[in-house]
Amino acid sequence: MARRKDPARVSPTAHYTGFVWYRHGMSNAALASRRGRIFHAALWAPETLSRRLLGGPSLEALLLRRHRVIDHLLTRAIESGEVGQVLEIAAGLSPRGLRLLERYGPLGLRYIEADLPAMAARKHQTLAEAGLLTEGHRVVAIDALCESGPTCLDAIAAAHLDPTVGTAIVTEGLLNYFDGPTRLSLWTRLAAWLGAQPGGGVYLADLSLGHETLTHPVTKVFAHLLDRFASGVYLDLEDVDAAADALKA
């Protein structure tokens, strides 16, 4: 199945996720948009029904869990000296850059937040107006699926990253919007770039698997809603073994 067009439709999920992070004390008020508050209010009833009456999962808890796991792994890589700069692709309204730069910016951490042009422009403006942009913090436009041009991975890296410094590439909440071939193309490009850097680095991401996501009726409903709400959701990798095989490929 071909990758769907109009990737900008993913942005409403960024607003929702941004408000979830703010609601739980992980983000700055500047990143909690009015749209995010509205989307969160709209999902409150089905979230409550799933958690309290049907014994199902909570989308909000899932979003928090994956964010905290990536935070933990990234913090460990920074503190060990393995990573001195971060490129977060599809950063949306993530507060991670603000939090880590507050803690590690004085030690020289560089953080590059990247997203499609409309979202990158919005976030840059929001952070600038709130006085939250600091030394070593950039918000730039990227199309991680492009092989050439000013928004491709190589161009962004050449402009903003030091190849001799360990790099973490983060893609949170992105992979399930791509079909298998598109996801494989992205992974191949990221692996090739990281493998060519003298400073080395790590790749951190989350991936929802078909078997785990579709075992409960509530998660089926959430997946269906997200598929319509955003730009398509792909759960083609059934389990951990399938995901490991795809990554090895």
Short mmCIF file of C-alpha atoms in Angstrom, two decimals, residues 5-241:
data_model
loop_
_atom_site.label_atom_id
_atom_site.label_comp_id
_atom_site.label_asym_id
_atom_site.label_seq_id
_atom_site.Cartn_x
_atom_site.Cartn_y
_atom_site.Cartn_z
CA LYS A 5 -0.33 11.95 0.53
CA ASP A 6 -1.04 15.03 2.64
CA PRO A 7 1.27 14.23 5.58
CA ALA A 8 0.33 17.56 7.16
CA ARG A 9 -2.87 15.90 8.38
CA VAL A 10 -0.80 14.20 11.06
CA SER A 11 -0.46 17.55 12.87
CA PRO A 12 -3.71 17.28 14.92
CA THR A 13 -2.18 14.35 16.78
CA ALA A 14 0.79 16.56 17.62
CA HIS A 15 -1.57 19.04 19.26
CA TYR A 16 -3.25 16.30 21.30
CA THR A 17 0.05 14.76 22.39
CA GLY A 18 1.46 18.17 23.24
CA PHE A 19 -1.43 18.85 25.60
CA VAL A 20 -1.06 15.42 27.25
CA TRP A 21 2.57 16.20 28.06
CA TYR A 22 1.62 19.61 29.47
CA ARG A 23 -1.25 18.18 31.50
CA HIS A 24 1.17 15.83 33.26
CA GLY A 25 3.73 18.49 34.09
CA MET A 26 6.24 17.52 31.40
CA SER A 27 5.90 20.54 29.12
CA ASN A 28 5.76 24.32 28.97
CA ALA A 29 2.41 26.09 28.70
CA ALA A 30 3.52 27.66 25.43
CA LEU A 31 3.40 24.21 23.79
CA ALA A 32 -0.12 23.41 25.04
CA SER A 33 -2.30 24.61 22.19
CA ARG A 34 -6.00 25.36 22.27
CA ARG A 35 -6.55 22.66 19.63
CA GLY A 36 -4.76 20.18 21.84
CA ARG A 37 -7.02 21.04 24.76
CA ILE A 38 -10.11 20.56 22.57
CA PHE A 39 -8.92 17.21 21.20
CA HIS A 40 -8.09 16.01 24.71
CA ALA A 41 -11.56 16.99 25.97
CA ALA A 42 -13.16 15.16 23.05
CA LEU A 43 -11.30 11.94 23.88
CA TRP A 44 -11.81 12.10 27.64
CA ALA A 45 -15.07 10.11 27.61
CA PRO A 46 -13.84 7.15 25.49
CA GLU A 47 -10.56 7.15 27.45
CA THR A 48 -12.46 6.89 30.74
CA LEU A 49 -14.80 4.23 29.36
CA SER A 50 -11.87 2.14 28.16
CA ARG A 51 -9.92 2.36 31.39
CA ARG A 52 -12.63 2.11 34.03
CA LEU A 53 -15.43 0.05 32.51
CA LEU A 54 -13.90 -2.13 29.82
CA GLY A 55 -10.52 -2.81 31.37
CA GLY A 56 -8.81 -1.57 28.25
CA PRO A 57 -5.68 0.48 27.68
CA SER A 58 -5.38 4.23 27.96
CA LEU A 59 -4.10 6.16 24.95
CA GLU A 60 -2.89 8.90 27.27
CA ALA A 61 -0.94 6.41 29.40
CA LEU A 62 0.60 4.92 26.27
CA LEU A 63 1.77 8.33 25.07
CA LEU A 64 3.31 9.12 28.45
CA ARG A 65 4.96 5.72 28.72
CA ARG A 66 6.67 5.85 25.34
CA HIS A 67 7.86 9.43 25.97
CA ARG A 68 9.35 8.53 29.33
CA VAL A 69 11.08 5.42 27.99
CA ILE A 70 12.73 7.40 25.20
CA ASP A 71 13.66 10.10 27.73
CA HIS A 72 15.30 7.47 29.92
CA LEU A 73 17.31 5.92 27.10
CA LEU A 74 18.37 9.28 25.70
CA THR A 75 19.39 10.62 29.10
CA ARG A 76 21.47 7.52 29.70
CA ALA A 77 23.23 7.98 26.35
CA ILE A 78 23.95 11.66 27.10
CA GLU A 79 25.26 11.02 30.60
CA SER A 80 27.50 8.18 29.41
CA GLY A 81 29.12 10.50 26.86
CA GLU A 82 27.86 8.44 23.93
CA VAL A 83 25.68 11.32 22.69
CA GLY A 84 26.41 15.05 22.58
CA GLN A 85 23.79 16.15 20.08
CA VAL A 86 20.22 15.14 19.22
CA LEU A 87 18.18 15.28 16.03
CA GLU A 88 14.51 14.70 16.81
CA ILE A 89 12.57 14.07 13.60
CA ALA A 90 8.81 14.75 13.65
CA ALA A 91 9.32 16.57 16.94
CA GLY A 92 5.86 18.15 16.81
CA LEU A 93 5.15 19.94 20.10
CA SER A 94 7.46 17.69 22.10
CA PRO A 95 8.96 19.34 25.20
CA ARG A 96 11.95 16.99 25.25
CA GLY A 97 14.37 19.49 23.74
CA LEU A 98 13.47 22.15 26.31
CA ARG A 99 13.83 19.74 29.23
CA LEU A 100 17.14 18.25 28.14
CA LEU A 101 18.70 21.58 27.20
CA GLU A 102 17.76 23.02 30.58
CA ARG A 103 19.69 20.18 32.17
CA TYR A 104 22.50 19.50 29.70
CA GLY A 105 22.70 22.68 27.62
CA PRO A 106 25.30 24.22 29.96
CA LEU A 107 27.39 21.08 29.34
CA GLY A 108 27.32 21.62 25.58
CA LEU A 109 24.35 19.54 24.39
CA ARG A 110 23.04 20.55 20.98
CA TYR A 111 19.38 19.81 20.16
CA ILE A 112 17.85 20.03 16.68
CA GLU A 113 14.08 19.68 16.45
CA ALA A 114 12.87 18.90 12.94
CA ASP A 115 9.45 18.53 11.38
CA LEU A 116 7.55 19.25 8.19
CA PRO A 117 7.71 22.96 7.26
CA ALA A 118 4.34 24.09 8.67
CA MET A 119 4.87 22.44 12.05
CA ALA A 120 8.51 23.52 12.26
CA ALA A 121 7.56 27.14 11.53
CA ARG A 122 4.79 27.07 14.13
CA LYS A 123 7.01 25.61 16.83
CA HIS A 124 9.90 27.96 16.09
CA GLN A 125 7.57 30.94 16.35
CA THR A 126 6.01 29.63 19.56
CA LEU A 127 9.36 29.05 21.26
CA ALA A 128 10.80 32.34 20.04
CA GLU A 129 7.82 34.38 21.23
CA ALA A 130 8.00 32.68 24.64
CA GLY A 131 11.73 33.34 24.88
CA LEU A 132 12.48 29.62 25.09
CA LEU A 133 15.06 29.25 22.32
CA THR A 134 18.58 28.99 23.73
CA GLU A 135 22.09 28.45 22.43
CA GLY A 136 22.37 25.08 20.74
CA HIS A 137 18.60 24.76 20.17
CA ARG A 138 17.29 24.87 16.61
CA VAL A 139 13.91 24.12 15.03
CA VAL A 140 14.18 23.31 11.34
CA ALA A 141 12.12 21.95 8.46
CA ILE A 142 12.87 18.42 7.31
CA ASP A 143 11.44 15.80 5.00
CA ALA A 144 13.11 12.63 6.19
CA LEU A 145 11.90 10.75 3.11
CA CYS A 146 13.66 13.07 0.65
CA GLU A 147 16.98 11.95 -0.78
CA SER A 148 18.16 15.43 -1.82
CA GLY A 149 17.38 19.11 -1.37
CA PRO A 150 17.56 21.55 1.53
CA THR A 151 15.16 19.58 3.76
CA CYS A 152 16.72 16.14 3.35
CA LEU A 153 18.56 14.45 6.22
CA ASP A 154 22.03 15.03 4.78
CA ALA A 155 21.40 18.75 4.28
CA ILE A 156 20.02 19.25 7.79
CA ALA A 157 22.87 17.29 9.32
CA ALA A 158 25.50 19.21 7.36
CA ALA A 159 24.04 22.53 8.50
CA HIS A 160 23.46 21.75 12.16
CA LEU A 161 25.36 18.67 13.37
CA ASP A 162 29.00 17.93 14.10
CA PRO A 163 29.96 14.54 12.58
CA THR A 164 32.64 14.00 15.24
CA VAL A 165 30.11 14.17 18.09
CA GLY A 166 27.90 11.23 19.03
CA THR A 167 24.39 11.76 17.67
CA ALA A 168 21.02 10.48 18.82
CA ILE A 169 18.30 10.41 16.19
CA VAL A 170 14.81 10.22 17.70
CA THR A 171 11.53 9.47 15.90
CA GLU A 172 8.73 9.35 18.45
CA GLY A 173 5.21 8.58 17.25
CA LEU A 174 6.24 8.54 13.59
CA LEU A 175 6.85 5.01 12.33
CA ASN A 176 3.25 3.77 12.29
CA TYR A 177 2.25 6.49 9.84
CA PHE A 178 4.42 4.81 7.18
CA ASP A 179 3.75 1.64 5.25
CA GLY A 180 6.40 -1.09 5.26
CA PRO A 181 8.45 0.01 2.21
CA THR A 182 8.43 3.66 3.30
CA ARG A 183 9.46 2.74 6.84
CA LEU A 184 12.25 0.54 5.49
CA SER A 185 13.46 3.40 3.28
CA LEU A 186 13.58 5.72 6.29
CA TRP A 187 15.43 3.19 8.44
CA THR A 188 17.92 2.54 5.65
CA ARG A 189 18.64 6.24 5.28
CA LEU A 190 19.06 6.76 9.02
CA ALA A 191 21.28 3.71 9.41
CA ALA A 192 23.49 4.76 6.50
CA TRP A 193 23.91 8.27 7.90
CA LEU A 194 24.66 7.14 11.46
CA GLY A 195 27.05 4.47 10.22
CA ALA A 196 29.06 7.05 8.31
CA GLN A 197 29.56 9.43 11.26
CA PRO A 198 32.96 9.28 12.99
CA GLY A 199 31.25 10.13 16.28
CA GLY A 200 28.73 7.29 15.97
CA GLY A 201 25.39 7.41 17.73
CA VAL A 202 22.06 5.77 18.50
CA TYR A 203 18.56 5.65 17.06
CA LEU A 204 15.57 5.76 19.43
CA ALA A 205 11.98 5.18 18.34
CA ASP A 206 8.69 3.54 19.26
CA LEU A 207 6.66 1.15 17.13
CA SER A 208 3.16 -0.22 17.73
CA LEU A 209 2.82 -3.86 16.67
CA GLY A 210 -0.32 -5.32 15.11
CA HIS A 211 -0.77 -8.26 17.47
CA GLU A 212 -0.33 -6.14 20.61
CA THR A 213 -2.42 -3.22 19.40
CA LEU A 214 -5.39 -5.15 18.04
CA THR A 215 -5.94 -7.69 20.83
CA HIS A 216 -8.46 -5.52 22.68
CA PRO A 217 -11.65 -4.08 21.13
CA VAL A 218 -10.93 -0.63 22.52
CA THR A 219 -7.52 -0.43 20.89
CA LYS A 220 -9.14 -1.45 17.61
CA VAL A 221 -11.47 1.51 17.91
CA PHE A 222 -8.61 3.88 18.77
CA ALA A 223 -6.59 2.59 15.80
CA HIS A 224 -9.57 3.11 13.49
CA LEU A 225 -10.16 6.64 14.78
CA LEU A 226 -6.49 7.53 14.44
CA ASP A 227 -6.45 6.14 10.92
CA ARG A 228 -9.26 8.54 9.97
CA PHE A 229 -8.06 11.40 12.16
CA ALA A 230 -4.50 11.46 10.85
CA SER A 231 -3.08 10.27 7.54
CA GLY A 232 -3.26 6.50 7.92
CA VAL A 233 -1.94 4.06 10.51
CA TYR A 234 -0.02 0.93 9.56
CA LEU A 235 0.17 -2.06 11.88
CA ASP A 236 1.75 -4.43 9.38
CA LEU A 237 4.45 -5.70 11.75
CA GLU A 238 2.69 -8.26 13.92
CA ASP A 239 5.18 -8.94 16.70
CA VAL A 240 8.67 -8.32 18.04
CA ASP A 241 10.26 -10.92 15.77
#
